[in-house]
Amino acid sequence: SFETNDVLDSETTDVQLDSSRSEYIVSVTADGLSDDEIAQIFAANDQPATAAELPAQFTSDSDATILKGQDPLTANFTGITPDTYDIRFNVTDTNRTATTTITISETVVDARWDEPLYRTSAGDLATLTLELDSTDDAYVQLGGPDVGFLDILYVEDDSGDDQIELIINTRLLGAAGVSTDAVYHAEGDTVESGFHGEFTEGAPAFQTNSTTTTNYQAYVAALGVFESDTPRLDRPVQPGEYPLVVGETPTLRIDDGAPEFESELTRGFLELTPPTLQNVTTRTAPAGAADAYTGAASARRAGSPQSTVRDGDRLILEFNATGLYGHLAAIHGDSGLDLDAFERGEAAAMLATLRERRGEGITLDIESVPTSPNDTPVTLNLDAPSEIISLYPAPEQGTLVVVIDTRSNRA
């Protein structure tokens, strides 16, 4: 009997013959299945010969599939037409037979985003989760001709948890000369990009007119996505709503000037909003090293709101700001976008680097307020080591915490 009598047309199961003999030959037949299909189902087992090649005393089934008996036998129903089949096993040198029934159902591949709309500030890190059913890979269309940007991704669930958690650095998305690993990250899984890299494991089949190609550049040129035939933007993707379309198979065609998957599974959207700077909260904490905290939340809990700081205490500044975390992550140098490591704290020199880069539109100046007419304002030294000034980004909360150890004259 089969281990289970109901399987999908992509599954494998075992069949137990329960023989007391250690070695025997069994023939397999089934109405509705060809010899080739039966041989395919039991291909993982020892098939010593066809019935016609065995001596007459071994079998009367001239066209059966012959297997070397063992318990259990492996049966793989991948690609077999869904239906109910009676499969007969005949021990070839006896009159003993056994019939068992198996029902094969069609595998229904599905995928869904865990949210229909993902919203993050342009320039920040977006985290998307794609849940997969009855498949371990899929194709993703990010953007389209209407937004002037289109990337095609191949994603594969290598970790076996039936989902892809995809982190996108939107500050680098669409930037020329930036690798896939710097823009996209899925811990333990595979991500390949047409815009930022190349396909090595899951090349799509792009259909342009009557031609099928694996050339992403030719496909987006046929769609007229970019201003030139070369996929490029003069700046990273800007605020807007970007479609997230998931396809089961690699075939993409063009329908009325828009990309279309041969087999679409689901849709969602990534909305990039304009960056913001809302307010700054000042806290103080007892004296200690600036890098003693485990993250922004830890530093926040340690301080109490104050408008002035006593000399020697720690000054904790919390900026409610968005749009800068993607670039901070790039400066961090972690192409894998390890958010945990990123949030555990960085030296303030990262902010100095960001401030010095042209075209980012970010200015940060922190200086003391004079207490008398002749006091000289003290400006924060962003080149100080992390034990004196530490930076704790919290991209998902849209906050940036700066901790300063005021005991040091190097702050």
XYZ file of C-alpha atoms in Angstrom, residues 87-294:
208
model
C -1.713 0.145 -9.626
C -1.125 -3.626 -9.721
C 1.975 -5.372 -8.387
C 2.650 -8.975 -9.441
C 5.489 -11.042 -7.956
C 6.806 -12.561 -11.153
C 7.651 -16.078 -9.998
C 4.423 -16.597 -8.041
C 0.753 -15.926 -8.563
C 0.637 -13.335 -5.788
C -0.702 -9.906 -6.783
C -1.638 -6.744 -4.928
C -3.593 -3.702 -6.110
C -3.527 -0.307 -4.446
C -5.252 2.934 -5.388
C -3.582 6.333 -5.665
C -5.291 9.676 -6.340
C -3.134 12.378 -7.919
C -4.277 15.986 -7.625
C -3.000 19.012 -9.479
C -0.419 21.101 -7.670
C -1.735 24.627 -7.194
C 1.154 27.082 -7.053
C 0.403 30.288 -5.196
C 2.202 33.300 -3.795
C 1.135 36.381 -1.826
C 2.674 39.437 -0.266
C 2.085 39.626 3.474
C 0.880 43.209 2.910
C -0.897 44.584 -0.174
C 0.930 47.919 0.121
C 4.388 48.535 1.531
C 5.119 52.145 2.417
C 8.556 53.571 3.188
C 10.399 56.830 2.599
C 12.483 57.090 -0.548
C 16.080 56.515 0.476
C 15.234 54.128 3.313
C 15.214 50.325 3.590
C 12.005 48.540 2.576
C 11.264 45.050 3.932
C 8.850 42.884 1.908
C 7.742 39.311 2.601
C 6.636 37.000 -0.216
C 4.906 33.804 0.953
C 5.124 30.791 -1.384
C 2.847 27.738 -1.734
C 3.881 24.570 -3.626
C 6.904 26.272 -5.166
C 10.326 27.386 -4.008
C 10.914 30.114 -6.598
C 9.155 32.955 -8.378
C 9.718 36.032 -10.553
C 8.987 39.587 -9.434
C 8.299 42.646 -11.558
C 9.254 45.800 -9.628
C 8.009 48.990 -11.269
C 6.856 49.421 -14.847
C 6.855 51.794 -17.827
C 4.402 54.168 -16.087
C 6.928 54.965 -13.329
C 9.992 55.036 -15.572
C 11.739 52.164 -13.816
C 11.475 48.396 -14.186
C 13.489 45.623 -12.602
C 12.829 41.900 -12.944
C 13.874 39.698 -10.040
C 14.298 35.965 -9.664
C 13.854 34.822 -6.060
C 14.343 31.328 -4.654
C 13.572 29.954 -1.211
C 16.830 28.177 -0.376
C 16.127 28.144 3.365
C 12.975 26.016 3.009
C 10.706 28.252 5.118
C 8.236 28.880 2.246
C 8.867 32.603 2.150
C 11.277 35.250 0.911
C 11.969 38.214 3.196
C 13.345 40.788 0.793
C 15.129 43.944 1.963
C 15.514 46.698 -0.643
C 17.870 49.633 -0.221
C 15.783 52.265 -1.996
C 18.657 54.776 -1.871
C 20.616 52.503 -4.229
C 17.673 51.102 -6.210
C 18.078 52.302 -9.779
C 21.566 53.731 -9.179
C 24.026 52.965 -11.974
C 26.903 50.583 -11.316
C 25.526 49.209 -8.042
C 25.503 45.423 -7.569
C 22.495 43.272 -6.771
C 23.891 42.388 -3.342
C 24.098 46.061 -2.362
C 20.473 46.739 -3.331
C 18.620 43.505 -2.505
C 19.069 41.049 0.340
C 17.123 37.940 1.364
C 18.844 36.135 4.241
C 19.520 32.501 3.272
C 17.701 32.842 -0.056
C 18.572 33.772 -3.646
C 17.856 37.119 -5.332
C 18.885 37.936 -8.906
C 18.220 41.257 -10.657
C 18.046 42.248 -14.290
C 18.826 45.926 -13.653
C 21.568 45.523 -11.037
C 23.182 42.260 -12.125
C 22.544 39.183 -14.203
C 20.607 35.935 -14.039
C 22.593 32.772 -13.345
C 19.997 30.476 -11.752
C 16.643 31.730 -12.984
C 16.911 33.525 -16.324
C 13.521 34.854 -17.480
C 12.226 34.303 -21.003
C 11.411 37.757 -22.366
C 9.064 37.808 -25.355
C 9.382 40.852 -27.593
C 7.124 40.640 -30.652
C 7.913 37.173 -32.072
C 11.311 36.873 -30.398
C 12.096 35.198 -27.072
C 15.280 36.290 -25.342
C 16.954 36.181 -21.947
C 18.208 39.737 -22.526
C 16.662 42.067 -19.924
C 18.036 45.144 -21.679
C 16.309 44.241 -24.951
C 13.022 43.683 -23.108
C 12.943 47.046 -21.301
C 14.060 48.767 -24.510
C 11.083 47.221 -26.333
C 8.829 48.518 -23.544
C 10.385 51.986 -23.700
C 10.849 52.100 -19.923
C 13.961 54.265 -19.834
C 14.860 57.369 -21.828
C 17.568 55.441 -23.688
C 17.932 51.811 -24.751
C 20.384 51.320 -21.868
C 18.623 50.729 -18.527
C 19.747 53.613 -16.326
C 18.473 56.428 -14.147
C 20.246 59.716 -13.502
C 19.303 59.379 -9.814
C 17.876 56.639 -7.583
C 14.155 55.893 -7.747
C 12.012 58.798 -6.578
C 8.821 58.949 -4.475
C 5.942 57.170 -6.184
C 3.966 53.930 -6.264
C 5.798 50.963 -7.782
C 3.905 47.782 -8.774
C 5.078 44.449 -7.329
C 3.852 41.696 -9.662
C 4.730 38.037 -9.019
C 4.843 35.378 -11.739
C 5.089 31.598 -11.474
C 6.901 30.921 -14.737
C 9.837 32.792 -16.295
C 7.946 33.965 -19.388
C 7.237 37.705 -19.638
C 5.586 39.213 -22.663
C 4.370 42.651 -23.703
C 0.639 43.336 -23.649
C -0.526 46.739 -24.906
C 2.813 48.316 -23.974
C 2.959 46.826 -20.474
C 4.894 43.847 -19.073
C 2.801 40.742 -18.440
C 3.662 37.402 -16.869
C 2.512 34.272 -18.644
C 1.282 33.014 -15.251
C 0.667 35.804 -12.756
C 0.259 34.822 -9.101
C -0.289 38.040 -7.148
C 0.177 41.808 -7.060
C 1.157 44.410 -4.522
C 2.707 47.873 -4.379
C 5.767 49.562 -2.937
C 4.999 53.193 -2.181
C 7.989 55.466 -1.686
C 7.087 58.655 0.167
C 9.088 61.912 0.406
C 11.680 61.946 3.220
C 10.751 63.819 6.388
C 12.349 65.483 9.404
C 9.777 66.017 12.133
C 11.294 66.763 15.526
C 14.243 66.222 17.857
C 13.927 64.892 21.411
C 16.657 65.587 23.974
C 17.348 63.186 26.841
C 20.119 62.730 29.374
C 21.474 59.646 31.116
C 24.102 59.070 33.840
C 27.757 59.157 32.835
C 29.019 56.272 30.724
C 30.349 55.278 27.336
C 28.279 56.311 24.327
C 28.505 52.843 22.763
C 27.199 51.001 25.827
C 23.673 50.562 24.438
C 22.354 47.694 22.310
